[in-house]
Amino acid sequence: MSGQVVAVSVARPQWQEMYGRQVFSSIVRTASEGSVFFALGGPEGNETAVHTEEVYACSRETYDLWAHRLRVDRSSWLPCHWGENLMVEGMPSEEELHIGDRFRIGAVLLEVSSPRIPCFKLSWRLEQPEAFLHELIADGRMGCYFRVVKPGAITAGDQIHRTFHANSSITVAELTKLLHDPTNTDIDALSRVLATPGLGDQATTMVRQRISSLRDGHLTTRDRWIGWRSFVVDSIRKETVDVTSFNLSPATGGPVAGYRAGQFLTVRLPEDAGGLVRNWSISDFGSDNGSYRISIRRHPDGDASRWMHDQLTEGSTLEIRPPTGRFVLDRGSILRTVLISAGIGVTPLVAMLKAHAERGNEAPPVLWLHVARSRAEHAFADEVDVVMNTIRGATRRVFYSAPGVRDELGNHYDRSGRIGPDDIREVASEEYRLSLSGREVRLPGADSDFYICGPSAFEKFVRDELIRRGVNYEAINSELFVPDTRDTAGLVRPAEAAVRFLRSGRTVQWVRDDDLTLLELAESHGVHVDSSCRIGTCGTCEVQILGGSVVQINDRISDPGPGRVKLCSAQPSTGEIDLDI
């Protein structure tokens, strides 16, 4: 097999306006005249803003494919328009390229190290909507990265010859799918990829991130129970004048269900408290905790919170559903984590901060912003400071809107007043440093992961300001209490339904008063179903429905499409249901 170099390029990062925000990137480039020397570490005169792989190559055939699909004038894409160092032709496709394959170009020896791992910059360069990135990733034909094994000069027209074919290694296309397919939950397969000879640093980092995210997802399936379970109040601790924490352990002993940082518990109070049902965030985090901590603010008009503060005592019993919620920390991300809260909104973010700290030296920087009235009403102040001191690159900005006479600026809090537009502008525009695959890069603050929790007006203000400052809306996460409130008022559901699990050969009875999802019903009758998030976002438990119909009890999840159902978020709406499991 042989190919040919069409063009060679080098570039250095410059500021570009992309989708209304300033981005530091070297994707804009033109083909070089003459030869370029490819040293160990990459082409001389070339520099990337974020990516750490040495040489990016893209083919003329890829240009032709996407120009045809997008109905773009092919001549408008000059050589190296996609940001590559090498534009080639006649090379094997991504389905035929294996990690570890080696190619000789003149005196230079290159080794395939990774698929292209694109970001929104490529969509922008192709003058497509930002969401087009998903189509690119799903297709996978975007070229690949090489490392320089033997240096030398490369010139347009040089011939390309494969000198070693690592045919037992994973292909570039397979690795792209493994990294980006949200339905792939095979941790063992990902772990095997880490042992691939020649795997690039950036791909290695992404594989590790994917494994970390999947392990967090698996936490939500560990030791779960069905329906309500009795928990005993072990201890009660006053956090501030109006916030109290309650530690809860299983009444009959045994392990508790795992959870992701940011999730909540659905709690049912005793009948003498009206049997009220409420959602309260888990305010602590520990992968091996045998109990839960919830922290509740006394609300003047809240019957449940008043009862918890005034009537609940140590040794009392509460009924609890397993943890759930889609407002969760992504511990697979490499970007800076920004946690922004006001008042009691701090509770899930404390758990997120502790979960972030568990990443150790791999943890990216974290920025903590919190608004309280004063030290007397600042819950978890000391606890947060202790955790922040364990995270390299952690920064704190605490705002007091009405500081007490003994509250010390620079000690207890950092700024007076509330978070305003200028504070959000600062967060989005300031640069931060990130260690990425052994290289330190600078990123604008807008390229961070944001988590917001607080009163609805506060959340809306912060979200709107972040978007106005150029933050991608997909990077902004805010607290929303969903599915397991079982708020099914108004949904049409039969009193009972016969649910047939066709592959398992089981027919079981669903009862409306038991209030189980179809996933919980299957589990309670020994029917195995793959699941992960249990809140309707990951799609792991999605199956075909072959008869009958269902209602979706979480109106915030995406529609699985005709003939499909997400078992974790559905209940029967007809007297008979046929499922392909």
Coordinates of C-alpha atoms in Angstrom, one line a residue:
M1 CA 0.0 0.0 0.0
S2 CA 1.3 3.5 -0.8
G3 CA -0.1 7.0 -0.6
Q4 CA 1.1 10.5 -1.2
V5 CA 1.4 13.8 0.7
V6 CA -0.8 16.5 -0.7
A7 CA 0.2 19.3 1.6
V8 CA 2.1 20.1 4.8
S9 CA 1.4 22.9 7.3
V10 CA 2.4 24.4 10.6
A11 CA 0.7 27.0 12.7
R12 CA 0.7 28.7 16.1
P13 CA -2.5 29.4 18.2
Q14 CA -4.3 32.7 17.7
W15 CA -7.4 34.2 19.2
Q16 CA -10.5 33.5 17.0
E17 CA -14.1 34.4 17.5
M18 CA -16.1 31.2 17.4
Y19 CA -19.8 31.1 17.9
G20 CA -19.7 34.5 19.6
R21 CA -16.8 33.7 22.0
Q22 CA -13.0 34.2 21.8
V23 CA -11.1 30.9 21.5
F24 CA -7.4 30.3 21.4
S25 CA -6.7 27.9 18.5
S26 CA -4.3 26.9 15.7
I27 CA -6.9 25.3 13.5
V28 CA -6.8 28.2 11.0
R29 CA -3.8 27.5 8.8
T30 CA -2.6 27.3 5.2
A31 CA -0.3 24.9 3.4
S32 CA 3.5 25.5 3.7
E33 CA 5.7 26.2 0.8
G34 CA 8.6 23.8 0.6
S35 CA 9.5 21.1 3.2
V36 CA 8.8 21.0 6.9
F37 CA 11.1 19.3 9.4
F38 CA 9.3 16.8 11.6
A39 CA 11.3 16.5 14.9
L40 CA 10.7 14.1 17.8
G41 CA 7.6 15.8 19.4
G42 CA 6.1 17.2 16.2
P43 CA 6.7 19.6 13.3
E44 CA 9.1 22.4 13.9
G45 CA 7.3 25.8 14.1
N46 CA 4.0 24.1 15.0
E47 CA 2.1 24.6 18.3
T48 CA -1.3 23.5 19.5
A49 CA -3.6 25.2 22.0
V50 CA -4.9 22.1 23.7
H51 CA -4.3 18.9 21.8
T52 CA -1.1 17.1 22.8
E53 CA -0.7 14.6 20.0
E54 CA 2.2 15.3 17.7
V55 CA 1.0 15.2 14.1
Y56 CA -2.5 15.4 12.7
A57 CA -3.2 13.9 9.3
C58 CA -6.4 14.2 7.2
S59 CA -7.1 12.8 3.7
R60 CA -8.2 14.3 0.5
E61 CA -10.9 11.5 0.5
T62 CA -12.3 12.8 3.8
Y63 CA -12.6 16.3 2.3
D64 CA -14.4 14.9 -0.7
L65 CA -16.8 12.9 1.5
W66 CA -17.8 15.7 3.7
A67 CA -18.0 18.4 1.0
H68 CA -20.5 16.1 -0.8
R69 CA -22.5 15.4 2.3
L70 CA -22.6 19.1 3.3
R71 CA -23.1 20.3 -0.3
V72 CA -20.1 22.5 0.2
D73 CA -18.1 23.9 -2.8
R74 CA -15.1 21.5 -2.5
S75 CA -12.7 24.2 -3.9
S76 CA -13.5 26.4 -0.9
W77 CA -11.6 23.9 1.3
L78 CA -8.0 24.6 0.5
P79 CA -5.3 22.1 1.6
C80 CA -5.0 21.8 5.4
H81 CA -8.3 23.6 5.9
W82 CA -9.3 21.0 8.6
G83 CA -6.2 22.1 10.7
E84 CA -4.0 19.1 9.8
N85 CA -0.2 19.0 9.5
L86 CA -0.4 16.5 6.7
M87 CA -3.0 16.4 4.0
V88 CA -2.7 13.0 2.3
E89 CA -4.3 10.8 -0.3
G90 CA -4.4 7.1 -1.0
M91 CA -4.0 6.2 2.7
P92 CA -6.0 3.5 4.4
S93 CA -9.3 4.6 5.9
E94 CA -10.0 4.9 9.6
E95 CA -11.6 1.4 9.5
E96 CA -8.3 0.0 8.1
L97 CA -5.8 2.0 10.3
H98 CA -4.7 0.4 13.5
I99 CA -3.1 2.0 16.5
G100 CA 0.6 1.2 16.2
D101 CA 0.7 1.1 12.4
R102 CA 3.9 2.7 11.0
F103 CA 4.4 4.7 7.8
R104 CA 7.5 6.0 6.2
I105 CA 7.4 9.3 4.4
G106 CA 10.8 10.0 2.9
A107 CA 13.2 9.6 5.8
V108 CA 10.5 10.2 8.4
L109 CA 8.9 7.3 10.3
L110 CA 5.4 8.0 11.8
E111 CA 3.3 5.8 14.1
V112 CA -0.5 6.0 14.4
S113 CA -1.3 7.0 18.0
S114 CA -5.0 8.1 18.2
P115 CA -8.1 9.0 16.3
R116 CA -8.9 12.7 16.0
I117 CA -10.6 13.8 19.1
P118 CA -12.5 16.8 17.8
C119 CA -14.1 19.8 19.6
F120 CA -16.4 22.5 18.5
K121 CA -13.5 24.3 16.7
L122 CA -13.8 21.8 13.8
S123 CA -17.5 22.4 13.4
W124 CA -16.8 26.2 13.3
R125 CA -14.0 25.8 10.8
L126 CA -16.4 23.9 8.5
E127 CA -18.9 26.7 9.0
Q128 CA -21.5 24.3 10.5
P129 CA -23.6 24.6 13.6
E130 CA -21.9 23.6 16.8
A131 CA -24.1 20.6 17.1
F132 CA -22.6 19.2 13.8
L133 CA -19.8 17.9 16.0
H134 CA -22.0 15.0 17.0
E135 CA -22.4 13.9 13.4
L136 CA -18.7 14.1 12.8
I137 CA -18.0 11.9 15.9
A138 CA -20.7 9.4 15.0
D139 CA -19.2 8.9 11.5
G140 CA -15.6 8.9 12.7
R141 CA -14.0 9.8 9.4
M142 CA -11.9 12.8 10.5
G143 CA -8.3 11.5 10.1
C144 CA -5.9 10.5 12.8
Y145 CA -2.9 11.5 14.9
F146 CA 0.7 10.2 14.5
R147 CA 3.8 10.3 16.7
V148 CA 7.2 10.9 15.2
V149 CA 9.4 7.8 15.6
K150 CA 12.3 8.9 13.3
P151 CA 12.6 12.6 12.4
G152 CA 13.2 14.2 9.0
A153 CA 11.8 16.6 6.4
I154 CA 8.4 16.1 4.6
T155 CA 7.4 17.8 1.4
A156 CA 4.2 17.8 -0.7
G157 CA 4.5 15.0 -3.2
D158 CA 6.4 12.6 -0.9
Q159 CA 5.3 9.0 -1.1
I160 CA 3.8 7.2 1.9
H161 CA 4.5 3.5 2.6
R162 CA 3.2 1.4 5.5
T163 CA 6.2 -0.4 7.0
F164 CA 4.4 -2.1 9.9
H165 CA 0.7 -3.2 10.2
A166 CA -0.4 -3.7 13.8
N167 CA -3.4 -5.8 12.7
S168 CA -4.1 -7.2 16.1
S169 CA -4.5 -3.7 17.6
I170 CA -7.7 -1.7 17.8
T171 CA -8.5 0.4 14.7
V172 CA -8.9 4.1 14.7
A173 CA -12.6 3.8 13.9
E174 CA -13.2 1.3 16.7
L175 CA -11.4 3.5 19.2
T176 CA -13.5 6.5 18.1
K177 CA -16.7 4.6 18.8
L178 CA -15.4 3.2 22.1
L179 CA -14.6 6.7 23.3
H180 CA -17.8 8.5 22.2
D181 CA -20.6 5.9 22.1
P182 CA -22.7 6.6 25.3
T183 CA -24.3 3.2 25.2
N184 CA -21.0 1.4 25.4
T185 CA -20.5 0.5 29.1
D186 CA -17.8 -2.2 28.7
I187 CA -15.1 -1.1 31.2
D188 CA -13.1 -4.3 30.5
A189 CA -12.8 -3.4 26.8
L190 CA -11.7 0.1 27.6
S191 CA -9.1 -1.2 30.1
R192 CA -7.7 -3.5 27.5
V193 CA -7.3 -0.5 25.2
L194 CA -5.0 1.1 27.7
A195 CA -2.5 -1.7 27.1
T196 CA -2.4 -1.0 23.4
P197 CA 1.2 -0.4 22.2
G198 CA 1.6 3.1 20.7
L199 CA -1.6 4.5 22.2
G200 CA -1.2 8.3 22.4
D201 CA -1.3 10.4 25.6
Q202 CA -4.5 12.2 24.7
A203 CA -6.3 9.0 23.8
T204 CA -5.0 7.4 27.0
T205 CA -6.4 10.3 29.0
M206 CA -9.8 10.0 27.3
V207 CA -10.0 6.3 27.9
R208 CA -9.2 6.8 31.6
Q209 CA -11.8 9.5 31.7
R210 CA -14.4 7.2 30.1
I211 CA -13.6 4.4 32.6
S212 CA -14.0 6.9 35.4
S213 CA -17.4 8.1 34.2
L214 CA -18.6 4.5 33.7
R215 CA -17.5 3.5 37.2
D216 CA -19.4 6.5 38.6
G217 CA -22.4 5.4 36.6
H218 CA -22.1 1.9 38.0
L219 CA -22.2 3.4 41.5
T220 CA -25.9 4.0 40.9
T221 CA -26.6 0.3 40.3
R222 CA -24.8 -1.0 43.4
D223 CA -26.8 -2.4 46.3
R224 CA -30.1 -0.7 45.2
W225 CA -33.4 -1.7 46.7
I226 CA -36.9 -1.6 45.3
G227 CA -39.5 0.9 46.6
W228 CA -39.2 2.2 50.2
R229 CA -36.7 1.1 52.8
S230 CA -36.6 2.0 56.5
F231 CA -33.6 4.1 57.7
V232 CA -32.7 5.2 61.2
V233 CA -31.6 8.7 62.2
D234 CA -28.1 8.1 63.6
S235 CA -27.2 11.7 64.4
I236 CA -28.5 15.2 64.1
R237 CA -26.1 18.1 63.7
K238 CA -26.8 21.8 63.6
E239 CA -24.9 23.4 60.7
T240 CA -26.2 27.0 61.0
V241 CA -29.1 28.9 62.6
D242 CA -31.5 27.4 60.0
V243 CA -29.7 24.4 58.5
T244 CA -29.5 20.9 60.1
S245 CA -27.9 17.7 58.9
F246 CA -29.3 14.3 59.5
N247 CA -27.2 11.1 59.2
L248 CA -29.3 8.0 58.1
S249 CA -28.4 4.3 58.2
P250 CA -30.4 1.2 57.2
A251 CA -32.7 0.1 60.1
T252 CA -31.9 -3.6 59.4
G253 CA -28.3 -3.1 58.6
G254 CA -26.6 -4.0 55.4
P255 CA -25.1 -1.9 52.6
V256 CA -26.6 1.2 51.2
A257 CA -27.1 1.9 47.5
G258 CA -24.3 3.7 45.7
Y259 CA -24.8 7.2 44.3
R260 CA -23.2 9.9 42.3
A261 CA -22.2 13.3 43.8
G262 CA -25.2 15.6 43.4
Q263 CA -28.0 13.1 43.6
F264 CA -30.9 13.2 46.1
L265 CA -33.0 11.0 48.3
T266 CA -36.7 10.8 48.2
V267 CA -37.8 10.7 51.9
R268 CA -41.3 9.8 53.3
L269 CA -42.1 11.1 56.7
P270 CA -44.1 9.0 59.2
E271 CA -47.9 9.0 59.2
D272 CA -48.0 11.3 62.3
A273 CA -46.1 13.8 60.2
G274 CA -48.7 13.5 57.4
G275 CA -46.7 11.0 55.4
L276 CA -45.2 13.9 53.4
V277 CA -42.7 13.0 50.7
R278 CA -39.8 15.3 49.9
N279 CA -36.6 15.2 47.9
W280 CA -33.4 16.3 49.7
S281 CA -29.9 16.3 48.3
I282 CA -27.2 14.1 49.7
S283 CA -24.7 16.5 51.2
D284 CA -21.8 14.2 51.7
F285 CA -19.8 11.9 49.5
G286 CA -17.8 8.7 50.0
S287 CA -17.6 5.8 47.6
D288 CA -17.8 3.3 50.5
N289 CA -20.1 5.2 52.9
G290 CA -22.6 3.0 54.8
S291 CA -25.0 5.8 55.4
Y292 CA -26.4 9.0 53.9
R293 CA -26.3 12.6 55.1
I294 CA -29.0 15.0 54.1
S295 CA -29.0 18.7 55.1
I296 CA -32.2 20.7 55.3
R297 CA -33.0 24.3 55.7
R298 CA -35.9 25.2 57.8
H299 CA -38.4 26.9 55.6
P300 CA -41.0 29.1 57.3
D301 CA -43.8 27.7 55.1
G302 CA -42.4 24.2 54.8
D303 CA -44.3 21.6 56.8
A304 CA -41.8 18.9 56.1
S305 CA -38.7 20.9 56.9
R306 CA -40.3 22.3 60.1
W307 CA -41.1 18.8 61.3
M308 CA -37.6 17.5 60.5
H309 CA -36.1 20.4 62.5
D310 CA -38.6 20.4 65.4
Q311 CA -39.9 16.8 65.8
L312 CA -37.3 14.4 64.5
T313 CA -35.0 12.8 67.0
E314 CA -32.1 10.5 67.0
G315 CA -33.4 6.9 66.7
S316 CA -36.4 7.9 64.7
T317 CA -37.2 6.0 61.4
L318 CA -37.8 7.4 58.0
E319 CA -38.8 5.7 54.7
I320 CA -36.4 6.3 51.8
R321 CA -36.2 5.5 48.1
P322 CA -32.7 4.8 46.5
P323 CA -30.7 7.9 45.4
T324 CA -31.5 9.4 42.1
G325 CA -31.2 12.6 40.1
R326 CA -29.5 13.8 36.9
F327 CA -27.6 16.8 38.5
V328 CA -24.4 14.9 38.9
L329 CA -20.7 15.6 38.7
D330 CA -18.8 14.4 35.7
R331 CA -15.6 13.0 37.1
G332 CA -14.5 12.0 33.6
S333 CA -14.0 15.6 32.4
I334 CA -10.6 17.1 32.1
L335 CA -11.8 20.7 32.2
R336 CA -11.9 23.0 35.2
T337 CA -14.9 22.4 37.5
V338 CA -16.8 25.5 38.6
L339 CA -19.3 25.1 41.5
I340 CA -21.7 28.0 42.0
S341 CA -24.3 28.0 44.8
A342 CA -26.4 30.3 46.9
G343 CA -27.9 29.5 50.3
I344 CA -29.0 25.9 50.8
G345 CA -28.0 25.2 47.2
V346 CA -24.6 24.4 48.7
T347 CA -25.7 20.9 49.8
P348 CA -25.2 18.9 46.5
L349 CA -22.1 20.9 45.6
V350 CA -20.4 19.9 48.9
A351 CA -20.8 16.3 47.8
M352 CA -19.5 17.2 44.3
L353 CA -16.5 19.0 45.8
K354 CA -15.6 15.9 47.9
A355 CA -16.1 13.6 44.9
H356 CA -13.8 15.9 42.8
A357 CA -11.1 15.7 45.5
E358 CA -11.2 11.9 45.4
R359 CA -9.5 12.2 41.9
G360 CA -6.3 13.1 43.7
N361 CA -3.5 14.5 41.5
E362 CA -5.6 13.8 38.4
A363 CA -8.2 16.3 39.5
P364 CA -8.4 19.4 37.3
P365 CA -8.6 22.9 38.9
V366 CA -11.8 23.7 40.8
L367 CA -13.4 27.2 41.4
W368 CA -15.9 27.4 44.3
L369 CA -18.3 30.4 44.3
H370 CA -20.9 30.6 47.1
V371 CA -23.3 33.3 48.3
A372 CA -24.6 33.4 51.9
R373 CA -25.9 36.2 54.1
S374 CA -23.2 35.9 56.7
R375 CA -21.0 33.5 58.6
A376 CA -23.9 32.6 60.8
E377 CA -25.9 31.4 57.8
H378 CA -22.9 29.9 55.8
A379 CA -23.4 26.1 56.0
F380 CA -20.3 23.8 55.6
A381 CA -17.9 26.8 55.6
D382 CA -15.1 25.0 57.5
E383 CA -15.8 21.6 55.8
V384 CA -15.4 23.1 52.3
D385 CA -12.2 24.9 53.2
V386 CA -10.6 21.7 54.5
V387 CA -11.5 19.9 51.2
M388 CA -10.4 22.8 49.1
N389 CA -6.9 22.7 50.7
T390 CA -6.5 19.2 49.4
I391 CA -7.1 20.1 45.7
R392 CA -4.2 21.5 43.7
G393 CA -5.3 24.6 41.9
A394 CA -8.5 25.2 43.9
T395 CA -9.8 28.7 44.2
R396 CA -12.5 30.0 46.6
R397 CA -14.8 33.1 46.2
V398 CA -17.3 33.4 49.0
F399 CA -19.8 36.3 48.9
Y400 CA -21.6 37.6 52.0
S401 CA -24.6 39.8 51.3
A402 CA -25.0 41.0 54.9
P403 CA -21.7 40.3 56.8
G404 CA -21.9 40.1 60.6
V405 CA -19.8 42.4 62.7
R406 CA -17.3 39.6 63.4
D407 CA -17.2 38.3 59.9
E408 CA -13.7 38.9 58.5
L409 CA -13.2 39.9 54.9
G410 CA -10.4 37.8 53.4
N411 CA -10.9 35.1 56.0
H412 CA -14.5 34.1 56.4
Y413 CA -15.5 35.6 53.1
D414 CA -13.8 37.1 50.0
R415 CA -16.3 39.6 48.6
S416 CA -19.3 41.6 49.8
G417 CA -22.7 41.6 48.2
R418 CA -24.1 39.0 45.8
I419 CA -22.7 37.5 42.6
G420 CA -23.2 40.0 39.8
P421 CA -22.6 40.3 36.1
D422 CA -19.0 41.4 36.5
D423 CA -18.2 38.3 38.7
I424 CA -19.6 36.0 36.0
R425 CA -17.6 37.9 33.3
E426 CA -14.5 37.3 35.4
V427 CA -15.2 33.6 35.7
A428 CA -15.8 33.2 32.0
S429 CA -12.9 35.3 30.8
E430 CA -10.0 34.5 33.2
E431 CA -7.4 32.0 32.0
Y432 CA -6.6 28.9 33.9
R433 CA -3.8 26.4 33.5
L434 CA -4.4 22.7 32.9
S435 CA -2.0 19.8 32.9
L436 CA -3.0 17.7 29.9
S437 CA -1.0 14.6 29.1
G438 CA 2.1 15.9 30.6
R439 CA 1.8 19.3 29.0
E440 CA 0.6 22.5 30.6
V441 CA -2.0 24.4 28.5
R442 CA -3.9 27.6 29.0
L443 CA -7.6 27.7 28.6
P444 CA -10.2 30.6 28.9
G445 CA -12.5 30.3 31.8
A446 CA -15.5 29.8 29.5
D447 CA -14.0 26.4 28.7
S448 CA -15.0 24.9 32.0
D449 CA -17.8 22.6 33.4
F450 CA -20.3 24.6 35.4
Y451 CA -22.6 23.4 38.2
I452 CA -25.2 25.8 39.6
C453 CA -27.6 25.3 42.5
G454 CA -29.7 27.8 44.4
P455 CA -33.0 29.6 44.2
S456 CA -34.6 29.6 40.7
A457 CA -34.0 33.3 40.1
F458 CA -30.3 32.8 41.0
E459 CA -29.9 29.8 38.8
K460 CA -31.5 31.6 35.8
F461 CA -29.3 34.7 36.3
V462 CA -26.1 32.7 36.5
R463 CA -27.0 30.5 33.5
D464 CA -28.0 33.5 31.4
E465 CA -24.9 35.4 32.2
L466 CA -22.6 32.5 31.5
I467 CA -24.2 32.0 28.1
R468 CA -24.0 35.7 27.4
R469 CA -20.2 35.5 28.2
G470 CA -19.7 32.7 25.6
V471 CA -20.1 29.6 27.7
N472 CA -21.5 26.6 25.8
Y473 CA -25.0 25.9 27.2
E474 CA -24.2 22.2 27.2
A475 CA -21.4 22.8 29.8
I476 CA -23.9 24.3 32.2
N477 CA -25.6 22.0 34.7
S478 CA -28.2 23.0 37.2
E479 CA -30.3 21.3 39.9
L480 CA -33.6 19.9 38.8
F481 CA -35.6 17.5 40.9
V482 CA -36.9 14.8 38.7
P483 CA -38.4 11.3 38.3
D484 CA -38.4 9.7 41.7
T485 CA -40.8 12.2 43.3
R486 CA -43.3 9.8 41.6
D487 CA -45.4 12.9 40.9
T488 CA -47.7 11.0 38.6
A489 CA -50.8 13.0 39.1
G490 CA -52.7 13.4 35.9
L491 CA -51.0 10.4 34.2
V492 CA -53.4 7.7 32.9
R493 CA -52.3 4.4 34.5
P494 CA -54.4 1.3 35.1
A495 CA -54.9 -0.1 38.6
E496 CA -53.0 -3.2 37.4
A497 CA -51.2 -4.3 34.3
A498 CA -49.9 -7.7 33.1
V499 CA -46.3 -7.1 31.9
R500 CA -44.8 -9.8 29.7
F501 CA -41.0 -10.0 29.5
L502 CA -40.9 -12.0 26.3
R503 CA -37.3 -13.2 26.1
S504 CA -37.3 -14.2 29.8
G505 CA -40.6 -16.0 29.4
R506 CA -42.0 -14.2 32.5
T507 CA -45.4 -12.5 33.0
V508 CA -45.7 -10.4 36.1
Q509 CA -48.3 -8.1 37.6
W510 CA -47.7 -4.4 37.9
V511 CA -49.8 -2.6 40.6
R512 CA -50.3 1.1 40.5
D513 CA -50.2 1.4 44.3
D514 CA -46.7 -0.1 44.4
D515 CA -45.6 2.8 42.1
L516 CA -42.7 0.9 40.5
T517 CA -41.0 1.8 37.2
L518 CA -40.8 -1.0 34.7
L519 CA -37.1 -1.3 35.5
E520 CA -37.9 -1.8 39.2
L521 CA -40.6 -4.3 38.3
A522 CA -38.2 -6.3 36.2
E523 CA -35.5 -6.3 38.9
S524 CA -38.0 -7.3 41.7
H525 CA -38.9 -10.4 39.7
G526 CA -35.4 -11.5 38.8
V527 CA -35.5 -10.3 35.1
H528 CA -32.0 -9.0 34.3
V529 CA -31.9 -5.5 32.7
D530 CA -28.7 -3.6 31.9
S531 CA -29.0 -0.1 33.5
S532 CA -26.7 2.7 34.6
C533 CA -28.1 6.2 35.3
R534 CA -31.6 5.1 36.2
I535 CA -32.9 8.6 35.5
G536 CA -33.6 8.3 31.7
T537 CA -30.4 9.9 30.3
C538 CA -28.0 7.2 29.4
G539 CA -30.3 4.9 27.4
T540 CA -28.8 1.7 28.8
C541 CA -32.2 0.3 29.8
E542 CA -33.9 1.2 26.6
V543 CA -35.8 -1.7 25.0
Q544 CA -38.4 -2.4 22.4
I545 CA -42.1 -2.4 23.4
L546 CA -44.0 -4.9 21.3
G547 CA -47.4 -4.5 22.7
G548 CA -49.4 -2.0 24.8
S549 CA -48.2 1.5 25.7
V550 CA -46.5 3.3 28.6
V551 CA -46.4 6.7 30.2
Q552 CA -43.1 8.5 30.8
I553 CA -42.9 9.7 34.4
N554 CA -40.0 12.1 33.7
D555 CA -41.0 14.7 31.2
R556 CA -37.4 16.0 31.0
I557 CA -35.8 13.0 29.3
S558 CA -35.5 12.6 25.5
D559 CA -38.1 10.6 23.7
P560 CA -36.6 7.1 23.0
G561 CA -38.5 7.0 19.7
P562 CA -41.4 4.9 18.3
G563 CA -41.5 1.4 19.6
R564 CA -38.9 2.0 22.3
V565 CA -39.1 2.6 26.0
K566 CA -36.7 3.6 28.8
L567 CA -37.7 1.2 31.5
C568 CA -36.3 3.3 34.4
S569 CA -38.6 6.2 33.6
A570 CA -41.8 4.4 32.4
Q571 CA -45.0 2.8 33.8
P572 CA -47.8 1.0 32.0
S573 CA -50.7 3.0 30.6
T574 CA -52.5 -0.1 29.3
G575 CA -53.6 -3.3 31.0
E576 CA -51.1 -5.4 29.1
I577 CA -47.5 -4.7 28.1
D578 CA -45.1 -6.8 26.0
L579 CA -41.4 -6.0 26.3
D580 CA -38.5 -7.5 24.3
I581 CA -36.4 -8.6 27.3

